[in-house]
């Protein structure tokens, strides 16, 4: 796991203020869960850079400028690179992972490894935790979960579990599943829906630079096709996909509406998501 700490105390002050975390700054499970949940609720997921076919910088200073000090969010490489640096500064050991997103896929191998997740060691804990604040879906973790197969976890109201599945590779293949109302996705078992699959070998900054560039600039990447923004709080999950806004409440009710034009999209981005889109950027095809 990485020994590199790239965030200093002043960065931590600003970051923790941004996500509203006023709890302890210890390398323990309570802090890990609290910071993870506060990050999920405090910084939105958005693909505005990729929509302009621009690969966002993953340098710590640039992440601080955009996601923390600026009125923007980001996608998985930005969110999880930022969280990894913060956790290391707090004293955790972090391994950076890559995963295949398998929501709606017919088999694991049909998707490339384009998602970033984290494996976090907590001092004194027997098992590491899967942490991930950058998964842009309603099946995302809200709190980290221990790396143990077959156990259901309830993280801030959502239900998740990890399973292992057979595959031809030399390392164990883990799948994160979320509990939903409908069966869907590879490796699903009834209402348990597979979100992504991963193994535990570490990936380095150079690996993410390549994947980040591919996802943000490839014309066939879903993130270069249309606007995708989400936020979550204790009461609802809000998703803007193109011009369609979907609100899923904590009681399971869903409301959907279509936005009229660019002006309405820009107003909603700022008012509901706290994101200011760059001037002159086309938000709708």
Short mmCIF file of C-alpha atoms in Angstrom, two decimals:
data_model
loop_
_atom_site.label_atom_id
_atom_site.label_comp_id
_atom_site.label_asym_id
_atom_site.label_seq_id
_atom_site.Cartn_x
_atom_site.Cartn_y
_atom_site.Cartn_z
CA UNK A 1 0.00 0.00 0.00
CA UNK A 2 1.07 3.57 -0.66
CA UNK A 3 3.20 5.40 1.90
CA UNK A 4 2.88 8.73 0.09
CA UNK A 5 1.12 11.51 2.00
CA UNK A 6 0.38 14.47 -0.27
CA UNK A 7 -2.11 16.44 1.80
CA UNK A 8 -0.98 18.67 4.66
CA UNK A 9 -2.89 19.92 7.71
CA UNK A 10 -4.16 23.04 5.98
CA UNK A 11 -5.57 20.92 3.14
CA UNK A 12 -7.32 18.71 5.68
CA UNK A 13 -8.88 21.75 7.35
CA UNK A 14 -10.35 22.99 4.08
CA UNK A 15 -11.42 19.53 2.89
CA UNK A 16 -13.15 18.60 6.15
CA UNK A 17 -14.87 21.97 6.15
CA UNK A 18 -16.10 21.35 2.61
CA UNK A 19 -17.71 18.03 3.56
CA UNK A 20 -18.92 19.26 6.95
CA UNK A 21 -17.00 16.74 9.06
CA UNK A 22 -16.42 17.94 12.61
CA UNK A 23 -15.63 14.56 14.15
CA UNK A 24 -12.30 13.04 15.15
CA UNK A 25 -9.23 12.97 12.93
CA UNK A 26 -8.03 9.51 13.94
CA UNK A 27 -7.10 6.49 11.85
CA UNK A 28 -9.99 4.38 13.12
CA UNK A 29 -13.18 2.86 11.74
CA UNK A 30 -15.42 5.61 13.14
CA UNK A 31 -13.49 8.33 11.35
CA UNK A 32 -13.29 6.32 8.13
CA UNK A 33 -17.04 5.77 8.05
CA UNK A 34 -17.83 9.34 9.03
CA UNK A 35 -15.52 11.01 6.52
CA UNK A 36 -16.66 8.65 3.76
CA UNK A 37 -20.35 9.42 4.33
CA UNK A 38 -19.71 13.15 4.69
CA UNK A 39 -17.77 13.16 1.40
CA UNK A 40 -20.60 11.35 -0.37
CA UNK A 41 -23.10 13.91 0.88
CA UNK A 42 -20.83 16.92 0.52
CA UNK A 43 -19.27 16.74 -2.96
CA UNK A 44 -21.36 15.90 -6.06
CA UNK A 45 -20.48 13.51 -8.84
CA UNK A 46 -20.26 15.21 -12.25
CA UNK A 47 -18.66 14.72 -15.66
CA UNK A 48 -18.48 18.28 -17.03
CA UNK A 49 -14.80 17.98 -18.00
CA UNK A 50 -15.33 14.69 -19.83
CA UNK A 51 -18.37 16.15 -21.58
CA UNK A 52 -15.93 18.67 -23.08
CA UNK A 53 -13.52 15.80 -23.95
CA UNK A 54 -11.00 17.09 -21.41
CA UNK A 55 -9.25 14.74 -18.99
CA UNK A 56 -9.37 16.32 -15.51
CA UNK A 57 -6.13 16.65 -13.58
CA UNK A 58 -5.56 14.17 -10.76
CA UNK A 59 -2.81 16.24 -9.13
CA UNK A 60 -3.62 16.87 -5.44
CA UNK A 61 -3.44 20.66 -5.77
CA UNK A 62 -5.81 20.60 -8.73
CA UNK A 63 -8.26 18.30 -6.94
CA UNK A 64 -8.27 20.67 -3.98
CA UNK A 65 -8.84 23.64 -6.29
CA UNK A 66 -11.71 22.01 -8.18
CA UNK A 67 -13.59 19.72 -5.77
CA UNK A 68 -12.83 21.42 -2.47
CA UNK A 69 -12.26 25.14 -3.02
CA UNK A 70 -14.17 25.43 -6.30
CA UNK A 71 -17.89 24.95 -6.90
CA UNK A 72 -17.48 21.70 -8.79
CA UNK A 73 -17.58 17.95 -8.33
CA UNK A 74 -15.87 15.22 -10.29
CA UNK A 75 -15.95 11.58 -11.28
CA UNK A 76 -14.41 8.45 -9.76
CA UNK A 77 -10.68 9.10 -10.33
CA UNK A 78 -10.98 12.59 -8.86
CA UNK A 79 -13.14 11.65 -5.86
CA UNK A 80 -11.19 8.56 -4.87
CA UNK A 81 -7.76 10.08 -5.50
CA UNK A 82 -8.77 12.95 -3.25
CA UNK A 83 -10.14 10.66 -0.54
CA UNK A 84 -7.08 8.39 -0.70
CA UNK A 85 -4.75 11.33 -0.07
CA UNK A 86 -6.88 12.59 2.80
CA UNK A 87 -7.03 9.15 4.43
CA UNK A 88 -3.27 8.73 4.14
CA UNK A 89 -2.79 12.12 5.77
CA UNK A 90 -5.01 10.91 8.61
CA UNK A 91 -2.84 7.82 9.11
CA UNK A 92 -4.64 5.11 7.13
CA UNK A 93 -2.90 2.85 4.62
CA UNK A 94 -4.64 2.89 1.23
CA UNK A 95 -4.41 0.65 -1.79
CA UNK A 96 -5.82 1.97 -5.06
CA UNK A 97 -7.85 -0.57 -7.06
CA UNK A 98 -9.51 -0.74 -10.45
CA UNK A 99 -12.86 -2.38 -11.16
CA UNK A 100 -15.12 -3.42 -14.01
CA UNK A 101 -18.55 -1.77 -13.80
CA UNK A 102 -21.02 -4.58 -14.43
CA UNK A 103 -24.41 -2.93 -13.87
CA UNK A 104 -26.52 -4.26 -16.73
CA UNK A 105 -23.68 -6.33 -18.21
CA UNK A 106 -24.18 -9.92 -19.35
CA UNK A 107 -20.80 -11.03 -17.98
CA UNK A 108 -17.89 -9.54 -16.07
CA UNK A 109 -15.42 -9.80 -18.93
CA UNK A 110 -17.56 -7.66 -21.26
CA UNK A 111 -16.52 -4.43 -19.51
CA UNK A 112 -13.02 -2.92 -19.19
CA UNK A 113 -11.51 -1.82 -15.88
CA UNK A 114 -12.53 1.82 -15.86
CA UNK A 115 -13.59 2.40 -12.24
CA UNK A 116 -11.38 3.35 -9.29
CA UNK A 117 -12.02 2.09 -5.76
CA UNK A 118 -9.96 1.94 -2.55
CA UNK A 119 -8.91 -0.70 -0.06
CA UNK A 120 -8.24 0.88 3.32
CA UNK A 121 -6.35 -0.65 6.24
CA UNK A 122 -7.57 0.51 9.66
CA UNK A 123 -5.02 0.12 12.48
CA UNK A 124 -6.13 -2.60 14.88
CA UNK A 125 -8.85 -3.94 12.55
CA UNK A 126 -8.48 -7.52 11.27
CA UNK A 127 -9.88 -6.81 7.80
CA UNK A 128 -9.40 -3.96 5.34
CA UNK A 129 -12.38 -1.93 4.14
CA UNK A 130 -13.67 -1.31 0.63
CA UNK A 131 -14.13 2.47 0.31
CA UNK A 132 -15.50 4.26 -2.73
CA UNK A 133 -16.85 7.83 -2.93
CA UNK A 134 -16.74 7.99 -6.73
CA UNK A 135 -19.28 5.48 -8.03
CA UNK A 136 -21.85 7.44 -9.99
CA UNK A 137 -24.88 5.23 -9.39
CA UNK A 138 -27.66 4.76 -6.88
CA UNK A 139 -26.04 1.46 -5.92
CA UNK A 140 -22.94 3.24 -4.58
CA UNK A 141 -21.58 2.68 -1.11
CA UNK A 142 -22.41 5.44 1.34
CA UNK A 143 -20.05 4.06 3.98
CA UNK A 144 -17.07 1.71 3.58
CA UNK A 145 -17.61 -2.01 4.24
CA UNK A 146 -15.19 -4.66 5.52
CA UNK A 147 -13.72 -6.95 2.89
CA UNK A 148 -15.61 -10.10 3.83
CA UNK A 149 -17.72 -12.28 1.55
CA UNK A 150 -21.39 -13.08 2.05
CA UNK A 151 -22.22 -10.63 4.84
CA UNK A 152 -24.93 -8.00 4.36
CA UNK A 153 -24.02 -4.47 5.42
CA UNK A 154 -26.42 -1.58 5.97
CA UNK A 155 -24.51 1.59 5.20
CA UNK A 156 -26.49 4.74 6.02
CA UNK A 157 -29.73 3.12 4.89
CA UNK A 158 -28.46 1.25 1.82
CA UNK A 159 -27.85 -2.49 1.73
CA UNK A 160 -24.67 -3.98 0.26
CA UNK A 161 -22.71 -7.18 0.30
CA UNK A 162 -19.51 -8.53 -1.22
CA UNK A 163 -19.32 -11.90 -2.91
CA UNK A 164 -16.55 -13.79 -4.67
CA UNK A 165 -17.17 -15.38 -8.04
CA UNK A 166 -15.18 -17.87 -10.13
CA UNK A 167 -13.03 -16.55 -12.96
CA UNK A 168 -9.92 -17.76 -14.83
CA UNK A 169 -7.46 -15.31 -13.24
CA UNK A 170 -5.01 -16.09 -10.44
CA UNK A 171 -6.54 -13.64 -7.91
CA UNK A 172 -9.89 -13.81 -6.15
CA UNK A 173 -12.59 -11.84 -7.96
CA UNK A 174 -14.80 -9.75 -5.67
CA UNK A 175 -18.17 -8.31 -6.67
CA UNK A 176 -19.95 -5.49 -4.85
CA UNK A 177 -23.71 -6.02 -4.87
CA UNK A 178 -26.46 -3.60 -3.89
CA UNK A 179 -29.95 -4.60 -2.80
CA UNK A 180 -32.59 -3.34 -5.22
CA UNK A 181 -36.17 -3.92 -6.24
CA UNK A 182 -35.41 -5.57 -9.57
CA UNK A 183 -33.06 -8.27 -10.75
CA UNK A 184 -30.40 -6.95 -13.09
CA UNK A 185 -26.73 -7.12 -13.93
CA UNK A 186 -24.21 -9.94 -14.00
CA UNK A 187 -23.85 -12.22 -10.97
CA UNK A 188 -27.19 -11.07 -9.53
CA UNK A 189 -28.98 -13.25 -7.02
CA UNK A 190 -32.62 -12.21 -6.91
CA UNK A 191 -32.84 -8.56 -5.86
CA UNK A 192 -29.08 -8.35 -5.25
CA UNK A 193 -27.64 -6.41 -8.18
CA UNK A 194 -23.96 -6.54 -9.11
CA UNK A 195 -22.34 -3.09 -9.25
CA UNK A 196 -18.69 -3.76 -10.07
CA UNK A 197 -16.05 -6.50 -9.93
CA UNK A 198 -12.46 -6.14 -8.77
CA UNK A 199 -9.32 -7.96 -7.69
CA UNK A 200 -6.92 -6.73 -5.05
CA UNK A 201 -3.70 -5.94 -6.91
CA UNK A 202 -2.63 -2.30 -6.44
CA UNK A 203 -2.67 0.25 -9.27
CA UNK A 204 -0.46 3.31 -9.51
CA UNK A 205 -0.90 6.93 -10.53
CA UNK A 206 0.43 6.22 -14.02
CA UNK A 207 -2.31 3.61 -14.54
CA UNK A 208 -5.04 6.09 -13.65
CA UNK A 209 -3.59 8.77 -15.90
CA UNK A 210 -4.11 6.41 -18.85
CA UNK A 211 -7.59 5.26 -17.80
CA UNK A 212 -8.66 8.80 -16.93
CA UNK A 213 -7.58 10.08 -20.35
CA UNK A 214 -9.39 7.23 -22.12
CA UNK A 215 -12.69 7.69 -20.26
CA UNK A 216 -12.66 11.49 -20.62
CA UNK A 217 -11.72 11.69 -24.32
CA UNK A 218 -12.89 8.53 -26.10
CA UNK A 219 -15.94 9.48 -28.20
CA UNK A 220 -17.53 6.13 -27.28
CA UNK A 221 -17.15 6.69 -23.55
CA UNK A 222 -20.55 7.21 -21.85
CA UNK A 223 -19.07 10.19 -19.99
CA UNK A 224 -18.37 12.06 -23.23
CA UNK A 225 -21.91 11.54 -24.53
CA UNK A 226 -24.18 13.40 -22.13
CA UNK A 227 -24.34 15.24 -18.84
CA UNK A 228 -24.29 13.06 -15.73
CA UNK A 229 -24.55 14.62 -12.26
CA UNK A 230 -25.65 13.12 -8.97
CA UNK A 231 -25.85 14.04 -5.31
CA UNK A 232 -27.10 12.26 -2.22
CA UNK A 233 -28.26 13.26 1.24
CA UNK A 234 -30.12 11.58 4.06
CA UNK A 235 -33.47 11.95 2.30
CA UNK A 236 -32.86 11.51 -1.41
CA UNK A 237 -30.64 10.58 -4.33
CA UNK A 238 -30.74 13.12 -7.16
CA UNK A 239 -29.58 12.27 -10.68
CA UNK A 240 -29.43 14.49 -13.76
CA UNK A 241 -28.79 12.41 -16.88
CA UNK A 242 -28.88 14.56 -19.99
CA UNK A 243 -32.03 16.61 -19.53
CA UNK A 244 -33.84 14.04 -17.34
CA UNK A 245 -33.88 14.68 -13.58
CA UNK A 246 -34.68 11.68 -11.35
CA UNK A 247 -35.29 12.03 -7.62
CA UNK A 248 -35.32 8.83 -5.55
CA UNK A 249 -36.50 9.35 -1.98
CA UNK A 250 -35.41 7.33 1.03
CA UNK A 251 -38.88 5.72 1.14
CA UNK A 252 -38.33 4.32 -2.37
CA UNK A 253 -40.59 6.74 -4.23
CA UNK A 254 -39.28 8.05 -7.55
CA UNK A 255 -40.09 11.26 -9.41
CA UNK A 256 -38.82 12.07 -12.88
CA UNK A 257 -39.09 15.12 -15.09
CA UNK A 258 -37.49 16.48 -18.24
CA UNK A 259 -35.80 19.87 -18.21
CA UNK A 260 -36.73 22.35 -20.89
CA UNK A 261 -33.45 23.86 -22.06
CA UNK A 262 -29.84 24.78 -21.31
CA UNK A 263 -30.84 27.66 -19.04
CA UNK A 264 -32.95 25.41 -16.84
CA UNK A 265 -30.15 22.81 -16.70
CA UNK A 266 -27.62 25.45 -15.65
CA UNK A 267 -29.95 26.85 -12.97
CA UNK A 268 -30.65 23.39 -11.61
CA UNK A 269 -26.95 22.49 -11.53
CA UNK A 270 -26.24 25.49 -9.36
CA UNK A 271 -29.37 25.38 -7.22
CA UNK A 272 -29.73 21.65 -6.54
CA UNK A 273 -26.20 20.30 -6.98
CA UNK A 274 -24.09 23.33 -6.07
CA UNK A 275 -22.16 23.05 -9.34
CA UNK A 276 -21.31 26.06 -11.49
CA UNK A 277 -20.76 24.95 -15.09
CA UNK A 278 -18.03 26.72 -17.10
CA UNK A 279 -19.24 29.74 -19.05
CA UNK A 280 -20.09 29.00 -22.66
CA UNK A 281 -20.13 25.22 -22.20
CA UNK A 282 -22.87 23.31 -24.07
CA UNK A 283 -24.66 21.16 -21.50
CA UNK A 284 -27.15 19.48 -23.82
CA UNK A 285 -26.56 17.86 -27.26
#
